[in-house]
Amino acid sequence: MSVKNININGQRLWDSLMEMAKIGATEKGGNCRLALTDLDKQGRDLFVRWCEEAGCSIKVDKMGNIFARRAGRNPDLPPVMAGSHLDTQPTGGKFDGVYGVLAGLEVVRTLNDHSYETDAPVEVAVWTNEEGSRFAPAMVASGVFAGVFDLDYGLSRADLDGKTMGEELERIGYAGSEEVGGRPIRANFEAHIEQGPILEDEEKTIGVVTGAQGQRWYEITLTGMEAHAGPTPMRTRKDALVGAARIVGDVNRIGLENQPNACATVGLMQVSPNSRNVIPGQVFFAVDFRHPDDEILSKMDAELRAVSERIAGEIGLEMDFEQIWYSPPVNFDPDCVAAVRAGAEEAGMPHLDIVSGAGHDACYINRVAPTGMIFVPCEGGISHNEAENAKPEDLAAGCNVLLHAMLERAHA
Ligand code: HGY
Ligand code: MN
Ligand code: MN
């Protein structure tokens, strides 16, 4: 059967997305399934059940990455893979990550509908803790798979309550036995919502993702001295929150001074003792820098270090400054990018080359397998927000491109 005559079932894809969205549903219509929580387990269990119903075999590795395999004619050939993540942000949406996982499952279901045999196996992957919200850094499990981090580092990542990924994987029953990575993959694709406004603004259905911007994540702890908010003179204070507030202002300034592409965010902050009439003695906060140009990202890094030192010195604060993660800019595999572009062109879909502003597991898997990504628009470019939304027809279009790109690479 000609591949051209095969199309995915958009309604079935949408129904699966809505079914998965019931797990960890929030009042405002979003999803909260933080990595390795009971809700993440429920989402994983549902995915595994659906894949087994579709005739897939399931393997789980030591980082909890799940691989659902549809057999091909030759089991010894490296698989063609589609994957993403099921974990969400605390106020996440229904589509970030989940779309790429369930689009991969829809490809399997569609091949089954047509009794279509591939030479190589087809695999759908669920990568653990892509978001980096509960456990930092992001993409840590695909990072271990790609050899960026070692297994001990991955399993020892702890959340703010001190629970480690290893402990939580055991607790939810996803501490698999498979080695993490070290096996050949013929090609890997990740379908994802854009999480920005470009495709919608340009009225394009498909984003042909050529790469992703670089990221640097930091954790900064400022220590001053708790004191009474009343009797303590302003000139003698060592106020850690004033220091943090000034650095937050400079993070924003550094981002604005490196436009048009820089992104600079402080999204996490803990104030101690966090009491309204005590001068804050300690503040812990995280900084997220991004830029597609590595040199500019390095310049932003140097500027942040300098201003942080200066501000801490001026106020008399101790500072612990740690860069906890550096992910360089990524260029995806030219053949996979071309396969995505061809899939969009063959289907007559308006498409646009685009660099991803967000990080994705594909960025790490790209180091060990030829990798490409497919973007579809999301409403208003909004993501990491409960209002995240996408059109069924766009999600179906992206899934069709995924199907054809995978088959093109499978037979290349
Ligand atoms: O932060 C990111 O870019 C991704 O959502 N983990
Ligand atoms: Mn994502
Ligand atoms: Mn995300």
Tab-separated table of C-alpha atoms and ligand atoms in Angstrom:
chain	number	residue	atom	x	y	z
A	1	MET	CA	0.000	0.000	0.000
A	2	SER	CA	1.247	3.452	-0.907
A	3	VAL	CA	2.101	5.527	2.103
A	4	LYS	CA	0.435	8.485	0.440
A	5	ASN	CA	-2.983	6.884	0.928
A	6	ILE	CA	-2.563	6.426	4.657
A	7	ASN	CA	-3.939	9.100	6.973
A	8	ILE	CA	-4.200	9.111	10.725
A	9	ASN	CA	-7.550	9.182	12.554
A	10	GLY	CA	-7.786	12.729	13.890
A	11	GLN	CA	-10.865	12.068	16.008
A	12	ARG	CA	-9.207	9.106	17.726
A	13	LEU	CA	-6.127	11.258	18.419
A	14	TRP	CA	-8.269	14.053	19.866
A	15	ASP	CA	-10.295	11.613	21.992
A	16	SER	CA	-7.084	10.094	23.391
A	17	LEU	CA	-5.742	13.566	24.243
A	18	MET	CA	-8.967	14.454	26.040
A	19	GLU	CA	-8.991	11.116	27.895
A	20	MET	CA	-5.403	11.641	29.071
A	21	ALA	CA	-6.292	15.229	30.060
A	22	LYS	CA	-8.755	13.877	32.650
A	23	ILE	CA	-5.725	12.733	34.675
A	24	GLY	CA	-4.512	15.679	36.735
A	25	ALA	CA	-7.218	17.947	35.321
A	26	THR	CA	-7.178	21.407	36.960
A	27	GLU	CA	-10.155	23.707	37.607
A	28	LYS	CA	-9.045	26.147	34.911
A	29	GLY	CA	-8.951	23.426	32.256
A	30	GLY	CA	-5.276	22.571	32.387
A	31	ASN	CA	-3.255	19.635	33.654
A	32	CYS	CA	-0.989	19.107	36.644
A	33	ARG	CA	0.906	15.802	36.448
A	34	LEU	CA	4.285	16.617	37.991
A	35	ALA	CA	7.007	14.096	37.176
A	36	LEU	CA	6.856	10.820	39.133
A	37	THR	CA	3.790	11.773	41.151
A	38	ASP	CA	0.818	9.397	41.435
A	39	LEU	CA	-0.873	11.364	38.655
A	40	ASP	CA	2.153	10.917	36.393
A	41	LYS	CA	1.926	7.201	37.188
A	42	GLN	CA	-1.743	7.169	36.218
A	43	GLY	CA	-0.918	8.835	32.893
A	44	ARG	CA	1.894	6.355	32.265
A	45	ASP	CA	-0.345	3.401	33.118
A	46	LEU	CA	-3.018	4.631	30.691
A	47	PHE	CA	-0.441	5.050	27.911
A	48	VAL	CA	0.974	1.561	28.556
A	49	ARG	CA	-2.520	0.027	28.496
A	50	TRP	CA	-3.346	1.730	25.184
A	51	CYS	CA	-0.052	0.575	23.660
A	52	GLU	CA	-0.579	-3.022	24.797
A	53	GLU	CA	-4.085	-2.888	23.328
A	54	ALA	CA	-2.393	-1.791	20.074
A	55	GLY	CA	-0.180	-4.875	20.166
A	56	CYS	CA	2.997	-3.175	21.340
A	57	SER	CA	5.574	-4.693	23.659
A	58	ILE	CA	6.650	-2.443	26.545
A	59	LYS	CA	10.115	-1.827	27.986
A	60	VAL	CA	11.065	0.579	30.773
A	61	ASP	CA	14.628	1.682	31.458
A	62	LYS	CA	16.373	2.620	34.697
A	63	MET	CA	15.354	6.294	34.313
A	64	GLY	CA	11.711	5.310	33.864
A	65	ASN	CA	11.726	6.061	30.136
A	66	ILE	CA	8.983	3.943	28.525
A	67	PHE	CA	9.396	2.369	25.038
A	68	ALA	CA	6.334	0.863	23.329
A	69	ARG	CA	7.507	-1.200	20.353
A	70	ARG	CA	5.440	-2.195	17.282
A	71	ALA	CA	7.259	-5.072	15.607
A	72	GLY	CA	8.662	-4.711	12.098
A	73	ARG	CA	9.659	-7.456	9.688
A	74	ASN	CA	13.232	-7.381	11.030
A	75	PRO	CA	13.517	-7.110	14.831
A	76	ASP	CA	17.255	-6.548	14.595
A	77	LEU	CA	16.948	-3.251	12.743
A	78	PRO	CA	17.244	-0.054	14.821
A	79	PRO	CA	13.742	1.342	15.453
A	80	VAL	CA	12.156	4.458	14.028
A	81	MET	CA	10.971	6.379	17.074
A	82	ALA	CA	8.436	9.046	18.019
A	83	GLY	CA	8.304	10.364	21.542
A	84	SER	CA	7.875	13.184	24.008
A	85	HIS	CA	6.777	13.483	27.652
A	86	LEU	CA	3.692	13.018	29.843
A	87	ASP	CA	4.829	15.092	32.817
A	88	THR	CA	3.484	18.632	32.976
A	89	GLN	CA	4.129	21.969	34.641
A	90	PRO	CA	2.103	22.694	37.824
A	91	THR	CA	-0.226	24.906	35.768
A	92	GLY	CA	0.377	23.083	32.502
A	93	GLY	CA	-1.871	22.379	29.570
A	94	LYS	CA	-3.365	19.352	27.821
A	95	PHE	CA	-0.953	19.292	24.880
A	96	ASP	CA	2.661	20.118	25.921
A	97	GLY	CA	4.457	16.780	25.611
A	98	VAL	CA	1.310	14.651	25.625
A	99	TYR	CA	0.636	15.506	21.998
A	100	GLY	CA	3.975	14.042	20.875
A	101	VAL	CA	3.404	10.851	22.851
A	102	LEU	CA	-0.179	10.281	21.685
A	103	ALA	CA	0.639	11.304	18.108
A	104	GLY	CA	3.214	8.501	18.180
A	105	LEU	CA	0.550	6.107	19.461
A	106	GLU	CA	-1.824	7.307	16.715
A	107	VAL	CA	0.851	6.432	14.131
A	108	VAL	CA	0.959	2.890	15.558
A	109	ARG	CA	-2.843	2.620	15.589
A	110	THR	CA	-2.983	3.864	11.970
A	111	LEU	CA	-0.369	1.363	10.783
A	112	ASN	CA	-2.431	-1.355	12.503
A	113	ASP	CA	-5.616	-0.153	10.783
A	114	HIS	CA	-3.922	-0.680	7.433
A	115	SER	CA	-1.973	-3.820	8.441
A	116	TYR	CA	1.023	-1.873	7.210
A	117	GLU	CA	4.307	-3.668	7.857
A	118	THR	CA	7.547	-1.745	8.302
A	119	ASP	CA	10.979	-3.337	7.972
A	120	ALA	CA	12.256	-1.696	11.156
A	121	PRO	CA	10.331	-1.694	14.417
A	122	VAL	CA	8.431	1.477	15.335
A	123	GLU	CA	8.783	2.730	18.916
A	124	VAL	CA	6.855	5.332	20.905
A	125	ALA	CA	8.862	6.790	23.781
A	126	VAL	CA	7.819	8.564	26.985
A	127	TRP	CA	10.787	10.443	28.443
A	128	THR	CA	10.811	10.981	32.211
A	129	ASN	CA	10.833	14.480	33.748
A	130	GLU	CA	11.131	16.531	30.592
A	131	GLU	CA	9.755	19.655	32.272
A	132	GLY	CA	12.446	20.115	34.900
A	133	SER	CA	9.760	21.538	37.198
A	134	ARG	CA	9.737	19.040	40.085
A	135	PHE	CA	13.282	17.781	39.424
A	136	ALA	CA	15.947	19.954	37.789
A	137	PRO	CA	17.352	20.038	35.203
A	138	ALA	CA	14.833	19.575	32.422
A	139	MET	CA	15.113	16.678	29.975
A	140	VAL	CA	17.262	14.817	32.477
A	141	ALA	CA	16.132	11.295	31.493
A	142	SER	CA	16.577	11.808	27.765
A	143	GLY	CA	19.873	13.397	28.763
A	144	VAL	CA	20.967	10.202	30.507
A	145	PHE	CA	19.801	8.226	27.431
A	146	ALA	CA	21.969	10.469	25.256
A	147	GLY	CA	24.980	10.139	27.550
A	148	VAL	CA	24.904	13.796	28.642
A	149	PHE	CA	24.404	12.818	32.296
A	150	ASP	CA	25.359	9.560	34.009
A	151	LEU	CA	22.709	7.342	35.579
A	152	ASP	CA	23.680	8.157	39.174
A	153	TYR	CA	23.341	11.880	38.462
A	154	GLY	CA	19.896	11.332	36.974
A	155	LEU	CA	18.581	9.117	39.741
A	156	SER	CA	19.942	11.442	42.446
A	157	ARG	CA	18.067	14.562	41.236
A	158	ALA	CA	15.970	15.664	44.194
A	159	ASP	CA	12.835	17.785	44.460
A	160	LEU	CA	12.459	20.645	46.948
A	161	ASP	CA	11.341	18.123	49.594
A	162	GLY	CA	14.514	16.081	49.104
A	163	LYS	CA	12.840	13.129	47.357
A	164	THR	CA	15.052	11.740	44.597
A	165	MET	CA	14.040	10.547	41.141
A	166	GLY	CA	15.341	7.087	41.991
A	167	GLU	CA	13.137	6.855	45.084
A	168	GLU	CA	10.091	8.153	43.242
A	169	LEU	CA	10.606	5.811	40.275
A	170	GLU	CA	10.639	2.884	42.730
A	171	ARG	CA	7.575	4.227	44.522
A	172	ILE	CA	5.436	4.490	41.383
A	173	GLY	CA	6.704	1.242	39.916
A	174	TYR	CA	8.586	2.668	36.930
A	175	ALA	CA	12.159	1.895	37.977
A	176	GLY	CA	12.786	-0.236	34.919
A	177	SER	CA	15.538	-2.775	34.332
A	178	GLU	CA	16.605	-1.764	30.822
A	179	GLU	CA	19.922	0.032	30.448
A	180	VAL	CA	19.458	3.706	29.595
A	181	GLY	CA	20.531	4.399	26.026
A	182	GLY	CA	23.489	2.818	24.311
A	183	ARG	CA	21.349	1.359	21.511
A	184	PRO	CA	21.023	2.497	17.876
A	185	ILE	CA	17.929	4.373	16.710
A	186	ARG	CA	17.358	4.814	12.985
A	187	ALA	CA	15.462	8.090	13.312
A	188	ASN	CA	13.574	9.942	16.037
A	189	PHE	CA	10.786	12.500	15.721
A	190	GLU	CA	8.950	14.635	18.274
A	191	ALA	CA	5.657	16.320	17.445
A	192	HIS	CA	4.926	19.275	19.744
A	193	ILE	CA	2.865	22.424	19.976
A	194	GLU	CA	5.025	25.461	19.174
A	195	GLN	CA	4.405	27.102	22.586
A	196	GLY	CA	4.892	30.485	20.921
A	197	PRO	CA	2.904	32.753	18.540
A	198	ILE	CA	4.853	32.468	15.261
A	199	LEU	CA	2.895	29.734	13.391
A	200	GLU	CA	-0.440	31.250	14.352
A	201	ASP	CA	0.680	34.783	13.400
A	202	GLU	CA	2.069	33.545	10.069
A	203	GLU	CA	-1.007	31.327	9.480
A	204	LYS	CA	1.116	28.214	9.046
A	205	THR	CA	-0.035	24.716	10.018
A	206	ILE	CA	3.358	23.010	10.288
A	207	GLY	CA	6.600	24.201	11.877
A	208	VAL	CA	9.613	22.492	10.293
A	209	VAL	CA	11.859	22.679	13.327
A	210	THR	CA	15.480	23.184	12.285
A	211	GLY	CA	16.876	23.444	15.819
A	212	ALA	CA	16.456	24.767	19.349
A	213	GLN	CA	17.985	27.630	21.308
A	214	GLY	CA	20.600	27.156	24.010
A	215	GLN	CA	19.753	27.332	27.715
A	216	ARG	CA	21.579	28.079	30.934
A	217	TRP	CA	19.861	27.446	34.303
A	218	TYR	CA	21.181	28.802	37.614
A	219	GLU	CA	20.392	28.406	41.316
A	220	ILE	CA	21.359	31.394	43.494
A	221	THR	CA	21.215	31.532	47.306
A	222	LEU	CA	21.662	34.909	49.014
A	223	THR	CA	22.269	34.912	52.773
A	224	GLY	CA	21.997	38.093	54.877
A	225	MET	CA	20.610	38.346	58.398
A	226	GLU	CA	17.118	37.958	59.772
A	227	ALA	CA	16.219	40.906	61.991
A	228	HIS	CA	13.187	42.721	63.337
A	229	ALA	CA	11.364	44.806	60.688
A	230	GLY	CA	10.721	47.526	63.279
A	231	PRO	CA	13.771	48.531	65.328
A	232	THR	CA	16.430	47.606	62.728
A	233	PRO	CA	17.738	50.761	60.996
A	234	MET	CA	17.620	50.627	57.164
A	235	ARG	CA	21.363	51.369	56.862
A	236	THR	CA	22.386	48.332	58.928
A	237	ARG	CA	20.203	45.739	57.211
A	238	LYS	CA	21.472	42.695	55.287
A	239	ASP	CA	18.211	42.084	53.459
A	240	ALA	CA	18.512	39.005	51.201
A	241	LEU	CA	15.235	39.758	49.406
A	242	VAL	CA	16.385	43.255	48.424
A	243	GLY	CA	19.455	41.622	46.899
A	244	ALA	CA	17.337	39.045	45.064
A	245	ALA	CA	14.949	41.734	43.826
A	246	ARG	CA	17.821	43.777	42.388
A	247	ILE	CA	19.267	40.698	40.655
A	248	VAL	CA	15.818	39.823	39.236
A	249	GLY	CA	15.718	43.345	37.775
A	250	ASP	CA	19.120	42.787	36.188
A	251	VAL	CA	18.077	39.369	34.807
A	252	ASN	CA	15.257	41.143	33.000
A	253	ARG	CA	17.592	43.948	31.845
A	254	ILE	CA	20.106	41.408	30.434
A	255	GLY	CA	17.294	39.747	28.516
A	256	LEU	CA	16.045	43.050	27.103
A	257	GLU	CA	19.569	44.177	26.175
A	258	ASN	CA	20.105	41.040	24.051
A	259	GLN	CA	17.037	41.239	21.879
A	260	PRO	CA	15.606	40.169	19.535
A	261	ASN	CA	16.210	36.583	20.676
A	262	ALA	CA	17.242	36.497	24.324
A	263	CYS	CA	14.905	35.119	26.991
A	264	ALA	CA	15.519	35.722	30.701
A	265	THR	CA	13.254	34.473	33.502
A	266	VAL	CA	13.140	34.067	37.280
A	267	GLY	CA	10.239	31.698	37.922
A	268	LEU	CA	11.115	30.097	41.245
A	269	MET	CA	11.895	31.899	44.527
A	270	GLN	CA	11.884	30.863	48.182
A	271	VAL	CA	12.129	33.532	50.887
A	272	SER	CA	13.171	32.632	54.434
A	273	PRO	CA	11.727	32.947	56.993
A	274	ASN	CA	8.957	34.457	54.803
A	275	SER	CA	7.374	36.322	57.685
A	276	ARG	CA	5.884	39.744	57.114
A	277	ASN	CA	7.740	41.472	59.983
A	278	VAL	CA	11.128	39.775	59.674
A	279	ILE	CA	13.879	41.059	57.385
A	280	PRO	CA	14.509	38.099	54.996
A	281	GLY	CA	17.726	36.351	55.976
A	282	GLN	CA	17.912	34.006	52.998
A	283	VAL	CA	16.519	33.819	49.482
A	284	PHE	CA	16.854	30.902	47.033
A	285	PHE	CA	15.908	31.518	43.401
A	286	ALA	CA	16.359	30.071	39.915
A	287	VAL	CA	17.344	31.881	36.695
A	288	ASP	CA	16.534	30.631	33.171
A	289	PHE	CA	18.561	32.186	30.284
A	290	ARG	CA	18.044	31.246	26.625
A	291	HIS	CA	19.451	32.333	23.261
A	292	PRO	CA	19.969	30.635	19.861
A	293	ASP	CA	23.519	32.069	19.659
A	294	ASP	CA	25.935	30.380	22.072
A	295	GLU	CA	28.292	33.369	22.200
A	296	ILE	CA	25.552	35.742	23.250
A	297	LEU	CA	24.348	33.190	25.812
A	298	SER	CA	27.918	33.189	27.224
A	299	LYS	CA	27.923	37.000	27.318
A	300	MET	CA	24.633	36.953	29.256
A	301	ASP	CA	26.188	34.423	31.639
A	302	ALA	CA	29.190	36.651	32.334
A	303	GLU	CA	26.961	39.694	32.902
A	304	LEU	CA	24.756	37.815	35.381
A	305	ARG	CA	27.766	36.630	37.374
A	306	ALA	CA	29.208	40.151	37.520
A	307	VAL	CA	26.031	41.942	38.626
A	308	SER	CA	25.209	39.241	41.172
A	309	GLU	CA	28.655	39.556	42.767
A	310	ARG	CA	28.389	43.350	42.820
A	311	ILE	CA	24.899	43.449	44.373
A	312	ALA	CA	25.729	40.836	47.014
A	313	GLY	CA	28.855	42.816	47.908
A	314	GLU	CA	27.044	46.138	48.131
A	315	ILE	CA	24.433	44.744	50.551
A	316	GLY	CA	26.872	42.550	52.470
A	317	LEU	CA	25.227	39.255	51.508
A	318	GLU	CA	26.883	35.867	51.155
A	319	MET	CA	26.136	34.354	47.766
A	320	ASP	CA	26.124	30.787	46.528
A	321	PHE	CA	25.904	31.011	42.723
A	322	GLU	CA	25.635	27.750	40.744
A	323	GLN	CA	24.976	27.112	37.073
A	324	ILE	CA	23.073	23.836	37.325
A	325	TRP	CA	22.498	23.248	33.628
A	326	TYR	CA	23.850	24.225	30.243
A	327	SER	CA	22.211	22.942	27.077
A	328	PRO	CA	23.876	24.355	23.922
A	329	PRO	CA	21.893	25.419	20.844
A	330	VAL	CA	20.838	22.429	18.710
A	331	ASN	CA	20.655	21.828	14.934
A	332	PHE	CA	18.452	18.861	14.018
A	333	ASP	CA	19.396	16.199	11.461
A	334	PRO	CA	19.096	17.598	7.907
A	335	ASP	CA	17.506	14.390	6.536
A	336	CYS	CA	14.898	14.347	9.302
A	337	VAL	CA	14.201	18.057	8.822
A	338	ALA	CA	13.808	17.404	5.083
A	339	ALA	CA	11.445	14.481	5.789
A	340	VAL	CA	9.255	16.766	7.896
A	341	ARG	CA	9.270	19.455	5.217
A	342	ALA	CA	8.413	16.862	2.526
A	343	GLY	CA	5.551	15.526	4.646
A	344	ALA	CA	4.088	19.025	4.922
A	345	GLU	CA	4.586	19.759	1.210
A	346	GLU	CA	3.061	16.454	0.051
A	347	ALA	CA	-0.007	17.179	2.147
A	348	GLY	CA	-0.163	20.739	0.816
A	349	MET	CA	0.133	22.152	4.318
A	350	PRO	CA	1.433	25.712	4.756
A	351	HIS	CA	4.707	25.335	6.645
A	352	LEU	CA	7.544	27.415	8.004
A	353	ASP	CA	11.096	26.664	9.162
A	354	ILE	CA	11.380	27.540	12.838
A	355	VAL	CA	13.860	27.340	15.744
A	356	SER	CA	12.373	26.066	18.986
A	357	GLY	CA	12.281	28.513	21.896
A	358	ALA	CA	11.554	25.653	24.265
A	359	GLY	CA	13.791	22.737	25.115
A	360	HIS	CA	12.629	19.241	24.201
A	361	ASP	CA	13.814	15.670	24.696
A	362	ALA	CA	14.505	15.699	20.958
A	363	CYS	CA	17.362	18.141	21.685
A	364	TYR	CA	19.224	15.431	23.590
A	365	ILE	CA	18.159	12.426	21.533
A	366	ASN	CA	19.551	14.360	18.543
A	367	ARG	CA	23.002	13.553	19.934
A	368	VAL	CA	22.530	9.780	19.538
A	369	ALA	CA	19.997	9.482	16.711
A	370	PRO	CA	19.047	11.461	13.608
A	371	THR	CA	16.238	13.628	14.972
A	372	GLY	CA	13.607	16.031	13.747
A	373	MET	CA	10.626	17.873	15.218
A	374	ILE	CA	7.223	18.888	13.950
A	375	PHE	CA	5.452	21.928	15.421
A	376	VAL	CA	1.788	22.789	15.215
A	377	PRO	CA	0.238	26.097	16.330
A	378	CYS	CA	-1.232	26.616	19.782
A	379	GLU	CA	-3.861	29.243	20.519
A	380	GLY	CA	-2.291	32.634	21.112
A	381	GLY	CA	1.082	30.929	21.429
A	382	ILE	CA	0.168	30.230	25.061
A	383	SER	CA	1.741	27.272	26.886
A	384	HIS	CA	2.912	26.408	30.413
A	385	ASN	CA	-0.517	27.795	31.215
A	386	GLU	CA	-3.847	26.046	31.904
A	387	ALA	CA	-5.395	27.918	28.970
A	388	GLU	CA	-3.076	26.071	26.538
A	389	ASN	CA	-5.149	25.036	23.527
A	390	ALA	CA	-4.748	23.677	19.986
A	391	LYS	CA	-7.087	22.900	17.090
A	392	PRO	CA	-7.952	19.233	16.408
A	393	GLU	CA	-7.311	19.776	12.693
A	394	ASP	CA	-3.825	21.173	13.343
A	395	LEU	CA	-2.971	18.323	15.727
A	396	ALA	CA	-4.160	15.829	13.086
A	397	ALA	CA	-2.143	17.580	10.377
A	398	GLY	CA	1.010	17.422	12.483
A	399	CYS	CA	0.393	13.758	13.240
A	400	ASN	CA	0.045	12.994	9.531
A	401	VAL	CA	3.380	14.696	8.905
A	402	LEU	CA	4.850	12.613	11.741
A	403	LEU	CA	3.527	9.409	10.150
A	404	HIS	CA	4.944	10.216	6.725
A	405	ALA	CA	8.278	11.487	8.066
A	406	MET	CA	8.722	8.303	10.109
A	407	LEU	CA	7.880	6.057	7.168
A	408	GLU	CA	10.111	8.072	4.854
A	409	ARG	CA	13.048	7.615	7.230
A	410	ALA	CA	12.108	3.964	7.803
A	411	HIS	CA	12.428	3.240	4.089
A	412	ALA	CA	15.268	5.635	3.338
B	1	HGY	O1	11.730	24.625	29.649
B	1	HGY	C1	11.485	24.119	28.551
B	1	HGY	O2	11.843	24.653	27.521
B	1	HGY	C2	10.707	22.832	28.459
B	1	HGY	O3	9.343	23.105	28.602
B	1	HGY	N1	11.128	21.894	29.464
B	2	MN	MN	7.274	19.896	26.160
B	3	MN	MN	7.012	22.238	28.784
